[in-house]
PDB file of C-alpha atoms in Angstrom:
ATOM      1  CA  UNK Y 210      43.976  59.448  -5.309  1.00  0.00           C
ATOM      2  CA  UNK Y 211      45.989  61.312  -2.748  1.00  0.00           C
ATOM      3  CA  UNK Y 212      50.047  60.816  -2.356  1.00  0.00           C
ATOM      4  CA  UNK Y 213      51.557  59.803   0.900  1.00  0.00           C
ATOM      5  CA  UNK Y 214      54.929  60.080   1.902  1.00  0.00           C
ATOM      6  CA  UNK Y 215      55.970  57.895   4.509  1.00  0.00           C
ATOM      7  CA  UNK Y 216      59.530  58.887   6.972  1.00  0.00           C
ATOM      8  CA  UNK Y 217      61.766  56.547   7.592  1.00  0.00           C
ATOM      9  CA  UNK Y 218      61.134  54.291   5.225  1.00  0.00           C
ATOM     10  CA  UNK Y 219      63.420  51.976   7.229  1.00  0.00           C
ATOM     11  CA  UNK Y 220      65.050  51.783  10.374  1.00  0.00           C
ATOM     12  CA  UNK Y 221      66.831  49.542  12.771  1.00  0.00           C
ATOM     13  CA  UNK Y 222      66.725  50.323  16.265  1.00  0.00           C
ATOM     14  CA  UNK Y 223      67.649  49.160  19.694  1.00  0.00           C
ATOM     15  CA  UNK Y 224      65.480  47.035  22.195  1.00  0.00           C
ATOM     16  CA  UNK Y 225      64.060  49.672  24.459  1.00  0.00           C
ATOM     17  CA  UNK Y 226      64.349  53.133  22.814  1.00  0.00           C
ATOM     18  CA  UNK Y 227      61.121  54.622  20.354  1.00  0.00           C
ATOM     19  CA  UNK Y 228      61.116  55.720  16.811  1.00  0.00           C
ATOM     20  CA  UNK Y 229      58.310  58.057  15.102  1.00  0.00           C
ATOM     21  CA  UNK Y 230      57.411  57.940  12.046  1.00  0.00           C
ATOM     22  CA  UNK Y 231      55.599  60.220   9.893  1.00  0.00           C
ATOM     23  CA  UNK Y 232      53.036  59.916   7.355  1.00  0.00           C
ATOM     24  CA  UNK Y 233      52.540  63.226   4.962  1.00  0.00           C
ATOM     25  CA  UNK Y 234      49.471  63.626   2.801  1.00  0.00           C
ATOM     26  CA  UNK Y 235      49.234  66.381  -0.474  1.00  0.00           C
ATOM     27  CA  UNK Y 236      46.101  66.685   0.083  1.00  0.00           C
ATOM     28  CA  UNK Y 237      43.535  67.558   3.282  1.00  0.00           C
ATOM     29  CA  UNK Y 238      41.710  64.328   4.536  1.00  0.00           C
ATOM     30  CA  UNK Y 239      39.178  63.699   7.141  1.00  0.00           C
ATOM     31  CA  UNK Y 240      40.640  60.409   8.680  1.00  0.00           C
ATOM     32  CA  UNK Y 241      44.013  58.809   8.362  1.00  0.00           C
ATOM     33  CA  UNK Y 242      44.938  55.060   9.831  1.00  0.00           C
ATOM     34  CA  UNK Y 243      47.831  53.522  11.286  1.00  0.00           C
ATOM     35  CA  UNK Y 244      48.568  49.876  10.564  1.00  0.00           C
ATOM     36  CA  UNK Y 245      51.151  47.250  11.090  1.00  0.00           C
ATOM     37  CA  UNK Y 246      51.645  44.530   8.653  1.00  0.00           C
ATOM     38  CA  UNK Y 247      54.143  41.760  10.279  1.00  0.00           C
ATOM     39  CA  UNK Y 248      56.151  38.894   8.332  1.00  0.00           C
ATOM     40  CA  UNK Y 249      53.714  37.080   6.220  1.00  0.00           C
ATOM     41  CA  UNK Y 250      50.696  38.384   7.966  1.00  0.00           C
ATOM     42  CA  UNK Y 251      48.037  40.995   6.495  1.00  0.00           C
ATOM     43  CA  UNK Y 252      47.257  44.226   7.828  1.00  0.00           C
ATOM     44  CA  UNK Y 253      46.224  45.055  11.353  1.00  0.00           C
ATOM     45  CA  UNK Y 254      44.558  48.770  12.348  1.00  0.00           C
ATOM     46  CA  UNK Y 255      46.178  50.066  15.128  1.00  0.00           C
ATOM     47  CA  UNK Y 256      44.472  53.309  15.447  1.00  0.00           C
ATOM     48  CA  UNK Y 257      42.415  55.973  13.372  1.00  0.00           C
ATOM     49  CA  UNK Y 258      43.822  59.256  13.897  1.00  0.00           C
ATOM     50  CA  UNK Y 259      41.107  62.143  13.735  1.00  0.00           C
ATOM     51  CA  UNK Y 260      42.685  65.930  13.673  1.00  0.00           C
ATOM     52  CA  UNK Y 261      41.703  67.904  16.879  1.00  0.00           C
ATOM     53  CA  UNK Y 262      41.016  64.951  18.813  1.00  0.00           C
ATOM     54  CA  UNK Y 263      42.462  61.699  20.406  1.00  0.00           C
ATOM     55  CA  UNK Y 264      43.091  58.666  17.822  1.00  0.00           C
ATOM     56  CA  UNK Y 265      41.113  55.835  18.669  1.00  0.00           C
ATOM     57  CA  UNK Y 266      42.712  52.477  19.296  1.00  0.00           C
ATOM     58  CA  UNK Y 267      41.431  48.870  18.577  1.00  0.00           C
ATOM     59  CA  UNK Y 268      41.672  46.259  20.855  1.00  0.00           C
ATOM     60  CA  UNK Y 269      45.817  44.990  22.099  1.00  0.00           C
ATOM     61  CA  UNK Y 270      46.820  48.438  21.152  1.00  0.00           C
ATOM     62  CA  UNK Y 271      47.167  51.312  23.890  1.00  0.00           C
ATOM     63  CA  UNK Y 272      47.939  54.485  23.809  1.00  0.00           C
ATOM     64  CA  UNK Y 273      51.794  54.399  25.822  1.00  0.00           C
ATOM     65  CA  UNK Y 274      52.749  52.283  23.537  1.00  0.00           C
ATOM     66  CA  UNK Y 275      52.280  53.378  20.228  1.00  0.00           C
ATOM     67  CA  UNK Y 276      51.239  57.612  20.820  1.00  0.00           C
ATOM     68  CA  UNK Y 277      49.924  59.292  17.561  1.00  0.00           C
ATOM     69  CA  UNK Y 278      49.632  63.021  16.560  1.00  0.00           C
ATOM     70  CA  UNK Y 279      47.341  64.397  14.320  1.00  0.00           C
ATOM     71  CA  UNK Y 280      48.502  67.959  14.146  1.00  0.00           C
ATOM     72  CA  UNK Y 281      46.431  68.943  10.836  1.00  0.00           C
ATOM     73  CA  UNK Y 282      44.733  67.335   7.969  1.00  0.00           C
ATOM     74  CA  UNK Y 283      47.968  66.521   5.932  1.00  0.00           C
ATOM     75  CA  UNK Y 284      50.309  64.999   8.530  1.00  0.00           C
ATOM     76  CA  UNK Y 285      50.127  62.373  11.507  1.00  0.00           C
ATOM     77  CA  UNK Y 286      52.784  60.490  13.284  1.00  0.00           C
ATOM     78  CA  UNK Y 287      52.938  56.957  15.213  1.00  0.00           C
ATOM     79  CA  UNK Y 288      55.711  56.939  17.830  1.00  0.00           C
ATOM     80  CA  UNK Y 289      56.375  53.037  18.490  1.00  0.00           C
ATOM     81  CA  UNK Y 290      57.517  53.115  21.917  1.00  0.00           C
ATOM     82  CA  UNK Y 291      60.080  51.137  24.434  1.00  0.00           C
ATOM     83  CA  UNK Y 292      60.926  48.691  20.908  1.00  0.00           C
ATOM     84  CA  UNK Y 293      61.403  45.136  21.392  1.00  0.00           C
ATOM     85  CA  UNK Y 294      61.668  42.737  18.822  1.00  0.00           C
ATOM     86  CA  UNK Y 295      58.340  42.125  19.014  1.00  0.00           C
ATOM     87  CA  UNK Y 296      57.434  44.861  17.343  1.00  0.00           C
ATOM     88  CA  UNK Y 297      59.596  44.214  13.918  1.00  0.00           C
ATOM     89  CA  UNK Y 298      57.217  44.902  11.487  1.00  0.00           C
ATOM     90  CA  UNK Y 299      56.154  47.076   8.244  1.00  0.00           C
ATOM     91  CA  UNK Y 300      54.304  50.312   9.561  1.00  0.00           C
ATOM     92  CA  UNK Y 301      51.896  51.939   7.480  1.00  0.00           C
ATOM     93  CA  UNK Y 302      49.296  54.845   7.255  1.00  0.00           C
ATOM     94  CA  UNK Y 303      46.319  55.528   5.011  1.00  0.00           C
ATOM     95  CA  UNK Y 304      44.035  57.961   4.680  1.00  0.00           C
ATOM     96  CA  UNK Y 305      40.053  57.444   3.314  1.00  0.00           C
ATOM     97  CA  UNK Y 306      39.626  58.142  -0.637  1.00  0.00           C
ATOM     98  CA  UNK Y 307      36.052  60.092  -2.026  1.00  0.00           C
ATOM     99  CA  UNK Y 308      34.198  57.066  -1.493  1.00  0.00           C
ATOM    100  CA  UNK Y 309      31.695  56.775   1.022  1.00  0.00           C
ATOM    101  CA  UNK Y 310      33.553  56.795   4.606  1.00  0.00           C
ATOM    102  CA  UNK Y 311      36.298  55.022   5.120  1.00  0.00           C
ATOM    103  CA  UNK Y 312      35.793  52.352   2.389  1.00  0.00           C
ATOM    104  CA  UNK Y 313      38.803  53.487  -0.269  1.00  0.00           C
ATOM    105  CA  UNK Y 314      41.825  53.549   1.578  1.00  0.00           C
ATOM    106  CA  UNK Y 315      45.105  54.309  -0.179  1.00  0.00           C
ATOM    107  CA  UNK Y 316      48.630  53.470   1.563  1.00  0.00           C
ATOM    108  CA  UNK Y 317      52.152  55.245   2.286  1.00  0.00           C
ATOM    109  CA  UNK Y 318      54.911  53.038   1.025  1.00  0.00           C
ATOM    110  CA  UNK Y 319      55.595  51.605   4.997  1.00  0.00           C
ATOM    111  CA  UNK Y 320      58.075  52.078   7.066  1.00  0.00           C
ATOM    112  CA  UNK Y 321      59.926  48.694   7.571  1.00  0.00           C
ATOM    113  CA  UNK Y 322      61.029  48.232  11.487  1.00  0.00           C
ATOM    114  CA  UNK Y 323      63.700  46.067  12.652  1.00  0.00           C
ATOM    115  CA  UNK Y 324      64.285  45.717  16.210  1.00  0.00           C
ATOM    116  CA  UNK Y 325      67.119  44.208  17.439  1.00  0.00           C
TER     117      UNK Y 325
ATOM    118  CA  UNK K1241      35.941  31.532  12.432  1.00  0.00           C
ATOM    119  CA  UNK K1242      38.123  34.934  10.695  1.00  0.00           C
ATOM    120  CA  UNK K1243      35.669  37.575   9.512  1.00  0.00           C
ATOM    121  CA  UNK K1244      37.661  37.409   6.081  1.00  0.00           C
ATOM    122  CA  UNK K1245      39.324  34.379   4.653  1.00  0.00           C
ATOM    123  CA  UNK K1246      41.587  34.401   1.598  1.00  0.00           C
ATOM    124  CA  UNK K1247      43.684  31.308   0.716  1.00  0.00           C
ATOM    125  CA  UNK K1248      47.531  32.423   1.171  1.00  0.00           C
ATOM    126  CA  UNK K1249      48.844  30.461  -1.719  1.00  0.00           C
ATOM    127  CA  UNK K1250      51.582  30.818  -3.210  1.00  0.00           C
ATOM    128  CA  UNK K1251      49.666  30.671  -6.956  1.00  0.00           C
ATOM    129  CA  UNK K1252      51.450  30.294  -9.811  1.00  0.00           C
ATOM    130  CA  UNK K1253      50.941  30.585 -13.420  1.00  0.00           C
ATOM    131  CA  UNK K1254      52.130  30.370 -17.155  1.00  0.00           C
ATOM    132  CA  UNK K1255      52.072  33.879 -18.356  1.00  0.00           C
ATOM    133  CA  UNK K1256      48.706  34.799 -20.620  1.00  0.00           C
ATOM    134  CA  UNK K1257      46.848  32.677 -18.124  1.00  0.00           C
ATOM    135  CA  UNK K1258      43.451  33.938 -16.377  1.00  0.00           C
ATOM    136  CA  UNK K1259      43.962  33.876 -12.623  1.00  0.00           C
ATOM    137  CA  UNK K1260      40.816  33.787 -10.243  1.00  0.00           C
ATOM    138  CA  UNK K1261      41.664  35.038  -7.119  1.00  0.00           C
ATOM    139  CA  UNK K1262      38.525  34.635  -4.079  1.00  0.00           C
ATOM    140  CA  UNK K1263      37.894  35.418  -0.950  1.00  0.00           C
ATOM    141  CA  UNK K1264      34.926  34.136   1.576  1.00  0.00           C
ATOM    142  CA  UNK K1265      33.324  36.696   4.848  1.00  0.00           C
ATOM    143  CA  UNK K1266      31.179  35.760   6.910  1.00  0.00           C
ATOM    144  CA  UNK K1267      29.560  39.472   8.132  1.00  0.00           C
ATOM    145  CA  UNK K1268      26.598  40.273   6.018  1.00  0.00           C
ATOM    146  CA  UNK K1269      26.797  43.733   6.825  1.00  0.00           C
ATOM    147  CA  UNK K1270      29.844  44.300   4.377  1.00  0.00           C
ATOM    148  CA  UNK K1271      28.962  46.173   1.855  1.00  0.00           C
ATOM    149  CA  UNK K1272      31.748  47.395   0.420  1.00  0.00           C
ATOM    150  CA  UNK K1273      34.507  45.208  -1.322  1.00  0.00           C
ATOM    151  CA  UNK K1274      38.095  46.012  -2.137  1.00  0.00           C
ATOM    152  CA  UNK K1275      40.954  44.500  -3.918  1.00  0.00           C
ATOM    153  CA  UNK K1276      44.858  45.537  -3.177  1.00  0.00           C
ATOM    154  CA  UNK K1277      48.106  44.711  -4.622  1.00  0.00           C
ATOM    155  CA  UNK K1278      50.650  44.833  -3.036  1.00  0.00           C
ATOM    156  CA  UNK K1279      54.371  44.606  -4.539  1.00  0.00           C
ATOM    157  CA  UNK K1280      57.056  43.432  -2.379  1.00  0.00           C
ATOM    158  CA  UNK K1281      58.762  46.138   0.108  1.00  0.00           C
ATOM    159  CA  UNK K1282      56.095  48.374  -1.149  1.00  0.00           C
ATOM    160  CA  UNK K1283      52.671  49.614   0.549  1.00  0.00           C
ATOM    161  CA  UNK K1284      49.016  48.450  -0.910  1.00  0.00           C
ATOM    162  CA  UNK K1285      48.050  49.779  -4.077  1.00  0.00           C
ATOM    163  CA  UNK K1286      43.847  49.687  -4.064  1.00  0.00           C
ATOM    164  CA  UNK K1287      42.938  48.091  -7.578  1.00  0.00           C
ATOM    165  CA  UNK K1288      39.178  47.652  -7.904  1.00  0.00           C
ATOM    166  CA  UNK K1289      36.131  48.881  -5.581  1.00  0.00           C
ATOM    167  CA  UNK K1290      32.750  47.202  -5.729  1.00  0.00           C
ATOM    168  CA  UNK K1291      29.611  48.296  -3.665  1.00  0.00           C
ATOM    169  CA  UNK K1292      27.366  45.390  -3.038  1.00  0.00           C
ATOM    170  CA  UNK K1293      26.733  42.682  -5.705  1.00  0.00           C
ATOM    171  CA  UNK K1294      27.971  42.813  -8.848  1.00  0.00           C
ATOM    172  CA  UNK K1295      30.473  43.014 -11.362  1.00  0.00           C
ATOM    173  CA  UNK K1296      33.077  45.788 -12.527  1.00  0.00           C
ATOM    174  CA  UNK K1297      35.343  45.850 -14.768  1.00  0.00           C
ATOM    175  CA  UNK K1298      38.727  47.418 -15.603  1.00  0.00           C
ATOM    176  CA  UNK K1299      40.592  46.850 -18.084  1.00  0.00           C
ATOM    177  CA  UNK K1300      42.146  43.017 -17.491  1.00  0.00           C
ATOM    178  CA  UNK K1301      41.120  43.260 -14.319  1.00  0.00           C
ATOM    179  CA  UNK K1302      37.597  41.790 -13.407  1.00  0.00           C
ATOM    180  CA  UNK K1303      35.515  42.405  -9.422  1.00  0.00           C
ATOM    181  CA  UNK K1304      32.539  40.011  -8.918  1.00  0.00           C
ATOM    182  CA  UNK K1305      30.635  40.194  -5.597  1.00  0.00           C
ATOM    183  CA  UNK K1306      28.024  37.564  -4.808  1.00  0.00           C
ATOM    184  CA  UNK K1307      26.646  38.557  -1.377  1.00  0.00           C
ATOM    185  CA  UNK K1308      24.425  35.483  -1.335  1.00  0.00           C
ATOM    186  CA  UNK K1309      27.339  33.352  -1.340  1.00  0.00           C
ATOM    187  CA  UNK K1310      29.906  35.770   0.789  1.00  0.00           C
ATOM    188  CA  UNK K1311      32.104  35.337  -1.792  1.00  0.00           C
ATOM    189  CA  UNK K1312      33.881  37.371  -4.116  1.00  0.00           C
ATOM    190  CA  UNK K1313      36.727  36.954  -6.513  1.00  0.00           C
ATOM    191  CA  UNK K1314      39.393  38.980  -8.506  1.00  0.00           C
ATOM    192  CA  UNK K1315      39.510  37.544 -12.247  1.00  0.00           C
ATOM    193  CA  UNK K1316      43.066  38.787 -14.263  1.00  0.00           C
ATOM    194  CA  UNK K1317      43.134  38.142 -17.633  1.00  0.00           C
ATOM    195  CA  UNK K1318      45.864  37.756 -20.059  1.00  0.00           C
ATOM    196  CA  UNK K1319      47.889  37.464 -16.614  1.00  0.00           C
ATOM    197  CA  UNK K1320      51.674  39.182 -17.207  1.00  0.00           C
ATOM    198  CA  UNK K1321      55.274  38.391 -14.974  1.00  0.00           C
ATOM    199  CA  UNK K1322      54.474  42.202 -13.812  1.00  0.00           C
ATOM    200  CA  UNK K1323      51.211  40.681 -11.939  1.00  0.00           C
ATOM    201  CA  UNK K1324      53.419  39.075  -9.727  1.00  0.00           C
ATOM    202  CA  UNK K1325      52.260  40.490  -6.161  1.00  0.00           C
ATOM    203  CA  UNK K1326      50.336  39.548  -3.162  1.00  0.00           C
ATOM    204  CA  UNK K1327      46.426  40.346  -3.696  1.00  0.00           C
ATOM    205  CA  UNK K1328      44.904  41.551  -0.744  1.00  0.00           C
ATOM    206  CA  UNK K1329      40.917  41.351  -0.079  1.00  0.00           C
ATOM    207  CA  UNK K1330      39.414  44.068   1.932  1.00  0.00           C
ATOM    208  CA  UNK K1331      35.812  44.901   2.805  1.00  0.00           C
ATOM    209  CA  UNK K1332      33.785  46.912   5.463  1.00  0.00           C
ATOM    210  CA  UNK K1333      29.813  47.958   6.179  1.00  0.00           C
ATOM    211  CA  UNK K1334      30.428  51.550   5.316  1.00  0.00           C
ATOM    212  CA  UNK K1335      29.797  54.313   6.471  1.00  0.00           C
ATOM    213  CA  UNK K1336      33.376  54.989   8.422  1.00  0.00           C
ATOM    214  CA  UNK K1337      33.047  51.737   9.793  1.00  0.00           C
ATOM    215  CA  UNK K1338      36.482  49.683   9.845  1.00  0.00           C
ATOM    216  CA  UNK K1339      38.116  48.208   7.041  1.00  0.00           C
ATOM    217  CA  UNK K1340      38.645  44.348   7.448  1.00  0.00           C
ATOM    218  CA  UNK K1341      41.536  42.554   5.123  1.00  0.00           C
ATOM    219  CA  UNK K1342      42.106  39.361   4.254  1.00  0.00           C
ATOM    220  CA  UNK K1343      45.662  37.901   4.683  1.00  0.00           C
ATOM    221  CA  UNK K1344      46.379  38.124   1.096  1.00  0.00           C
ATOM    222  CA  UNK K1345      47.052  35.852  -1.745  1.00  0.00           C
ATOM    223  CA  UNK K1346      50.916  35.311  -3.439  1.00  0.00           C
ATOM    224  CA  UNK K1347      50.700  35.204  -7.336  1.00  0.00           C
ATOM    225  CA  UNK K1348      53.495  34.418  -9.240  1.00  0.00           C
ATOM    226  CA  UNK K1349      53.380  34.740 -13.299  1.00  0.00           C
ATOM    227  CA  UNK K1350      55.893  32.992 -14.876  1.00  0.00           C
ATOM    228  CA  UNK K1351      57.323  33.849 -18.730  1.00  0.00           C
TER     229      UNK K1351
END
């Protein structure tokens, strides 16, 4: 299975300003996922990020507010932007395994997000 | 109605014990069926992977998929305090299609 790095792994920011965080990968894959996992809740996709092309979001989640890059096949970022504390919350990426599609999915360690 | 339900717990159990963990869907196109665990402070870990109906094993670790029933279930034997996590249940139709999860299940072991 692949390794992902995740950067921060924690931060604690200020209502209103934006934090990125990025997701490495040692290895080149096809399709890599942002989700947020908040207090005592399971996961929720945010957006698939495809390299060379704009990530697709699922439904609540737009593009202003949480921007994603997908500069190569090893790397992506999620900027969460304008914070409030809404948006406290473990932040994670994945990326698909050698199963068919998207069906194995391994995880980054999260990036835990405290908005004050 | 969720597409995936998993009962939250907590669970716990003596140490050595077999734990049955389940989860019911309700979207008959899933054919895929995943189990995570997931520490705390730390990201999901995938455990076991199960295409359609079936069983599969792994060491004390134990998949069964009925798709008749929209039901499957994680079976741990000879359950130890290093168990302790929350199990997450995770399926999709394949095929790049989206990943659902269910909202996990808290096991404790106890020595």
């Amino acid at each position: 299975s692949a390794v992902i790095s995740q950067k921060p792994s924690r931060d604690i920011c200020q209502r209103g300003t934006s934090l990125t965080i990025q997701c490495q990968v040692d290895s080149q894959v096809t399709m890599m996922f942002w989700y947020r996992q908040q207090p005592g809740q399971s996961l929720t996709l945010i957006a698939t990020a495809n390299q060379g092309s704009e990530a697709t979001y699922e439904s609540g989640f737009v593009i202003d507010k949480f921007p994603i890059s997908r500069p190569n096949l090893t790397f992506s970022t999620l900027t969460v932007s304008n914070m409030s504390p809404e948006d406290s919350s473990i932040y994670l990426c994945s990326v698909a395994g050698q199963a068919s599609g998207t069906d194995t999915q391994y995880f980054g360690p999260g990036t835990r997000l405290t908005v004050l | 109605q969720k597409e995936v339900e998993q009962d939250p717990g907590p669970l716990s159990v003596p140490e050595g014990a077999i734990v049955s963990l389940n989860c019911t869907y309700s979207n008959s196109a899933f054919q895929y069926f995943m189990w995570y665990r997931q520490y705390s402070r730390k990201g999901p870990e995938l455990l076991m992977y199960t295409y359609s109906s079936g069983n599969k094993e792994d060491g004390r670790f134990t998949a069964q998929v009925d798709k008749s029933s929209k039901y499957i279930s994680l079976f741990i034997r000879d359950s130890q305090p290093s168990d302790s996590a929350t199990y997450l249940c995770a399926m999709s139709a394949g095929g790049y299609q989206k990943v659902t999860f269910g909202t996990g299940t808290k096991l404790q072991v106890i020595p």
